[in-house]
């Protein structure tokens, strides 16, 4: 009996002992730093734990022989086999940047190993975004990501950027991707002319939303290129997704501080190539009297006057004169010089000499200061990060600026073993006392400089009020067609103050170790107040004006996502997720304008000479959605992805407002299943197919009335010009992609390539209809656009040893978007226009026209009649205009390439990035108008001898033409006016090709012994530069800078763009 009892007790003791084997260890990274919150799991059992903030963990097991798997976001998972209880004192995980299993943030904020992805996703790390810290983080992507095209506005720091991924799929939509921050969509839109009625004001670029996030707050940006990757985001993601992941608190326990400071200066990179041989005037004559025609050609704008630097004395706007009382004044002080009988006091002629730097000297050296300080903290169960960023910029255009302050707070807390909460909030205040005017018209200084004679001393215009007429009458070179550029920048200001809050909060609850639920809510809201002041006496606003715009934006997103993750066996694993989303958007706009001031210089709405003008509009949109995704993996080598989402959009008719999206994809890691030739260390093939929808803007399916200004006491409304369609359907995009990723020589050389085809059907377009209907167009579905493309990234470590390393990468992309079909009965469709001139004859515009079998981006305009490729001239030697529209070219590139390099030698890092765009056509207003006026260098030909236009003349009859070479000499001024003036868009074409040295940096990392001695963790200081070199056949402007028309960047048109700039400066980054 005793023996039995002892045996039972021994067995019990053994069992208890067997169930309570306890092992302790530590998880560290390759730098021996602790990895907190890593998961340690015993394979084959429901037994797991997590590491502490110091990387420590304790695991209890029932055996001494077992295998554990350690995983943590940002690190490669690792399996460790334990034999006879021999547990290592520490286990090292390698960061994902150095291993195959890179973690990428995908749709809905879901983190996936890169090898499991079924369509192309490119991740850009924080280091690459802040190597050269640009004021617009979107521009930091230029040249770094294959298939991503960045186009900039032309107003300098703070300009909008347009981003297009894999070409254009829609004939009428913006084609821009969705921006997402920490899983929550935000606005990157500009308020377009549909909302803002600019009236007599010219275009002003106030920037777009994506540019306002500080690069120092971003941990990474993932570009979801394929529709398969973006399908879970619904209609707004039909053109791809830019996923921004913000920084969190540091891994190490305790507090830490990081700082980033940079100071850069901007100087002119481009400027029109002006001639400096002939001054203002016509037919070799000029003399100023009143700038309105009382002198000799002083009311005109041509630069075909007397030859410069020949010792001539000529009356000019800044020549000495006297007022009617004999006091000294300038010739341009016309009011003081005007006698009672209308005659003028005499002018003392001054030397007629060239001023080759008169335009260059108008611009100033820009200065940009950017600073960031972040405080990080981590505890046992959470982390936080508080960041403050500021930007101070003084632009190259006098009296223009941009200031931005941002505060962000990131919180991550483990409340219980099962519940984690995360929160991020970012307050951004962006403001400017003046943003420069753009486009064709008096208020753009570049417009004026294209009409200003090369003798003009522009600096003499700084004192911009006429003598005795302060605030009443400005001083100028020409009072009929120009406005003093200094008056424009100092008095005609466009200010704004924008307060924005974007943020999100999420909770992750682990119901079990296999089942969790995520609840997330996000907001993006801002209030933007803009003021436009216009001084009296200018041509556009002779009585002055004042206007206030108020724009309110609010976007709310709410998500619920339930995920279940399990394994059928050791080889077969799966994840299933289902969720729902609600999206609400509200845009409110109002303006009030005093179109004439009662008293000069007082800018209030109360100071209005006439009844106030005004308008207000409200746009609302809602999308309700459900979605699901399933992921199946076999031996971590074969992955199958399936997704489905259904949206119900308020912008579509009730009977057509429901539309679904679906995608399927396969990823096959061949190197995990097969023995490949020795040079190949990793080989992955991926395939995906997706079908996604796209809705439209609010109020496109029901007729509305527009409120106009009252006529006296009469209330006025008008009908819309577009006939709405109650049966609109969503656009549909069908996408296919195949890709391959291969690593050679143990990862020293890497290739990632993809080919794709996107087909967009049921395009929503406004079809022209007979004006007898009372409308100009009708919203219909129809048309098919097909985009095919190829892209690749080739990267590798060229040299690597103990002291020196050279990393290099080349990315390449090309695509073609073709119009396969148009709505029934439609031969062609005008998708948009861009004005080249205002008024005058001819078409004066570039027309973007979609024709069957044509390309998206085809531009049409007028030119000259041609015979066998030669321009037809009339009997007087002038080119004969052709009123018919012709294909001018296509604004899309043939291909783009980026070449990125980093050299590291001990503590020294040197990086540079070249960006190459090949092909595409751009129509230039600078070329057209500067050649008409005669200020550009190419107009020097034939000034003395005349011009014989290259081409032919018909010496026969219209019925029996006989073409012979043109031999008639025409005066240069007359010929250039005929060749370049209004209605001849074909004469102002340039290639949009360029090569840019996009970024350069040289950093020195202080040695650890010095850094440690002064209590820091890291100090690096460097020289940085951007856009240092530009290679282009275009002598007048940067082809990257496109026009802004109707508050949207317009491809293929240059619109008196401001000079592009190169920037260089210093940067200091610290950590302690």
Coordinates of C-alpha atoms in Angstrom, one line a residue, residues 747-945:
X747 CA 20.6 39.3 -52.2
X748 CA 23.5 41.4 -53.6
X749 CA 21.4 41.9 -56.7
X750 CA 17.6 42.2 -56.7
X751 CA 15.0 42.5 -59.5
X752 CA 11.4 43.4 -59.1
X753 CA 9.4 43.6 -62.4
X754 CA 5.7 43.8 -63.3
X755 CA 3.6 44.0 -66.4
X756 CA 0.0 45.1 -66.2
X757 CA -3.1 45.9 -68.2
X758 CA -6.0 48.1 -66.9
X759 CA -9.2 48.4 -68.8
X760 CA -11.7 51.0 -67.7
X761 CA -15.3 50.8 -69.1
X762 CA -18.6 52.7 -68.6
X763 CA -16.7 56.0 -68.4
X764 CA -18.8 58.8 -66.9
X765 CA -18.5 61.7 -69.4
X766 CA -20.4 64.8 -70.5
X767 CA -21.5 64.2 -74.1
X768 CA -22.1 67.3 -76.2
X769 CA -25.8 67.8 -77.3
X770 CA -27.7 70.3 -79.3
X771 CA -28.0 73.7 -77.7
X772 CA -31.6 73.7 -78.7
X773 CA -32.2 71.4 -75.8
X774 CA -31.3 74.1 -73.4
X775 CA -28.2 72.3 -72.3
X776 CA -24.6 72.0 -73.6
X777 CA -23.9 68.4 -72.7
X778 CA -25.4 65.2 -71.2
X779 CA -23.9 62.9 -68.6
X780 CA -23.7 59.4 -70.0
X781 CA -21.8 56.1 -69.5
X782 CA -19.7 54.9 -72.3
X783 CA -16.2 54.4 -73.6
X784 CA -13.3 52.1 -72.9
X785 CA -9.8 53.1 -71.9
X786 CA -7.0 50.4 -71.9
X787 CA -3.7 51.0 -70.2
X788 CA -0.8 48.6 -70.6
X789 CA 2.5 49.1 -68.9
X790 CA 5.8 47.6 -67.8
X791 CA 8.0 48.6 -64.8
X792 CA 11.0 47.3 -63.0
X793 CA 13.3 48.0 -60.1
X794 CA 16.9 46.7 -60.2
X795 CA 18.9 47.3 -57.1
X796 CA 21.9 45.9 -55.4
X797 CA 25.0 46.3 -53.3
X798 CA 27.8 46.8 -55.8
X799 CA 30.6 46.9 -53.3
X800 CA 30.6 45.9 -49.6
X801 CA 33.5 45.6 -47.2
X802 CA 34.4 46.6 -43.7
X803 CA 34.8 50.3 -44.5
X804 CA 33.1 50.9 -47.8
X805 CA 29.7 50.2 -49.3
X806 CA 28.0 51.2 -52.6
X807 CA 24.3 50.6 -53.0
X808 CA 22.6 51.4 -56.3
X809 CA 19.2 51.1 -57.8
X810 CA 17.5 51.8 -61.2
X811 CA 13.8 52.0 -61.7
X812 CA 12.1 52.1 -65.1
X813 CA 8.4 52.4 -66.2
X814 CA 6.5 52.9 -69.4
X815 CA 2.8 52.8 -70.2
X816 CA 0.3 53.6 -73.0
X817 CA -3.3 54.5 -72.4
X818 CA -5.5 54.0 -75.4
X819 CA -9.1 54.9 -76.1
X820 CA -10.7 51.7 -77.3
X821 CA -14.3 52.8 -77.4
X822 CA -16.5 55.9 -77.1
X823 CA -20.2 56.2 -76.4
X824 CA -22.5 55.2 -79.3
X825 CA -22.7 58.0 -81.8
X826 CA -19.7 59.9 -80.5
X827 CA -16.7 60.2 -82.8
X828 CA -14.6 62.2 -80.4
X829 CA -14.9 63.6 -76.9
X830 CA -13.3 66.8 -75.5
X831 CA -12.1 65.9 -72.0
X832 CA -10.8 69.4 -71.3
X833 CA -9.2 72.5 -72.6
X834 CA -6.3 74.7 -71.6
X835 CA -6.2 78.4 -72.8
X836 CA -3.1 79.6 -74.5
X837 CA -4.2 83.1 -75.2
X838 CA -7.2 85.2 -74.1
X839 CA -9.2 86.9 -76.9
X840 CA -8.1 87.3 -80.5
X841 CA -8.7 85.0 -83.3
X842 CA -8.1 81.3 -83.7
X843 CA -8.8 78.5 -81.2
X844 CA -6.5 80.0 -78.6
X845 CA -6.6 76.7 -76.7
X846 CA -5.2 73.3 -76.4
X847 CA -8.0 70.7 -76.6
X848 CA -7.6 67.3 -74.9
X849 CA -9.6 65.1 -77.2
X850 CA -10.3 61.4 -76.9
X851 CA -10.8 59.6 -80.2
X852 CA -11.2 55.9 -80.9
X853 CA -7.8 54.3 -81.1
X854 CA -6.2 57.5 -79.9
X855 CA -4.2 57.9 -76.7
X856 CA -5.3 59.5 -73.4
X857 CA -3.4 62.7 -73.3
X858 CA -3.6 63.5 -76.9
X859 CA -3.5 67.3 -77.4
X860 CA -5.1 69.1 -80.3
X861 CA -4.7 72.7 -81.6
X862 CA -4.4 74.8 -84.7
X863 CA -1.4 75.3 -86.9
X864 CA -0.6 76.0 -90.5
X865 CA -1.6 74.5 -93.8
X866 CA 1.1 72.1 -94.9
X867 CA 1.9 70.6 -98.3
X868 CA 4.0 67.4 -98.1
X869 CA 5.3 68.5 -94.7
X870 CA 6.1 72.1 -95.8
X871 CA 4.2 75.2 -94.5
X872 CA 2.1 76.9 -97.2
X873 CA 2.6 80.7 -97.4
X874 CA 0.4 83.2 -99.1
X875 CA 1.6 85.5 -101.9
X876 CA 2.7 88.1 -99.3
X877 CA 5.1 85.5 -97.7
X878 CA 3.0 84.9 -94.5
X879 CA 2.1 81.4 -93.3
X880 CA -1.4 80.3 -94.0
X881 CA -3.4 79.4 -90.9
X882 CA -5.3 76.1 -90.8
X883 CA -8.5 76.5 -88.8
X884 CA -8.8 72.7 -88.4
X885 CA -7.6 71.1 -85.2
X886 CA -4.6 68.9 -85.5
X887 CA -2.8 66.5 -83.2
X888 CA 0.0 68.5 -81.4
X889 CA 1.3 65.6 -79.4
X890 CA 0.7 63.7 -76.2
X891 CA 1.7 64.9 -72.8
X892 CA 2.5 61.5 -71.4
X893 CA 6.2 60.3 -71.3
X894 CA 7.6 57.5 -73.4
X895 CA 9.2 56.2 -70.2
X896 CA 10.6 57.4 -66.9
X897 CA 13.7 56.3 -65.0
X898 CA 15.3 56.9 -61.7
X899 CA 18.9 56.2 -60.8
X900 CA 19.7 56.2 -57.0
X901 CA 23.0 55.7 -55.3
X902 CA 24.5 55.7 -51.8
X903 CA 28.1 55.5 -51.0
X904 CA 29.2 54.9 -47.4
X905 CA 32.8 55.1 -46.1
X906 CA 33.2 54.7 -42.4
X907 CA 31.1 57.6 -41.0
X908 CA 30.6 59.4 -44.4
X909 CA 27.5 58.9 -46.5
X910 CA 27.1 60.3 -50.0
X911 CA 23.8 59.9 -51.9
X912 CA 22.5 61.2 -55.2
X913 CA 19.4 60.6 -57.3
X914 CA 18.9 61.3 -61.0
X915 CA 15.4 61.5 -62.5
X916 CA 14.9 61.0 -66.3
X917 CA 11.7 61.6 -68.2
X918 CA 11.8 60.8 -71.9
X919 CA 9.2 62.0 -74.3
X920 CA 5.9 63.9 -74.2
X921 CA 4.9 67.2 -75.6
X922 CA 4.4 70.5 -73.9
X923 CA 2.7 73.6 -75.3
X924 CA 4.4 76.8 -74.1
X925 CA 2.7 80.2 -73.5
X926 CA 6.1 81.7 -72.8
X927 CA 7.3 80.6 -76.2
X928 CA 4.2 81.8 -78.0
X929 CA 3.9 85.1 -76.4
X930 CA 7.7 85.8 -76.0
X931 CA 8.2 85.1 -79.7
X932 CA 5.3 87.3 -80.6
X933 CA 6.6 90.2 -78.6
X934 CA 10.2 89.7 -79.6
X935 CA 11.8 89.3 -76.2
X936 CA 13.1 85.8 -76.8
X937 CA 16.5 85.2 -78.3
X938 CA 15.2 83.1 -81.3
X939 CA 13.4 86.2 -82.6
X940 CA 16.7 87.9 -83.5
X941 CA 16.8 86.2 -86.9
X942 CA 16.0 88.6 -89.7
X943 CA 15.7 91.7 -87.6
X944 CA 17.7 93.7 -90.2
X945 CA 17.2 91.7 -93.4

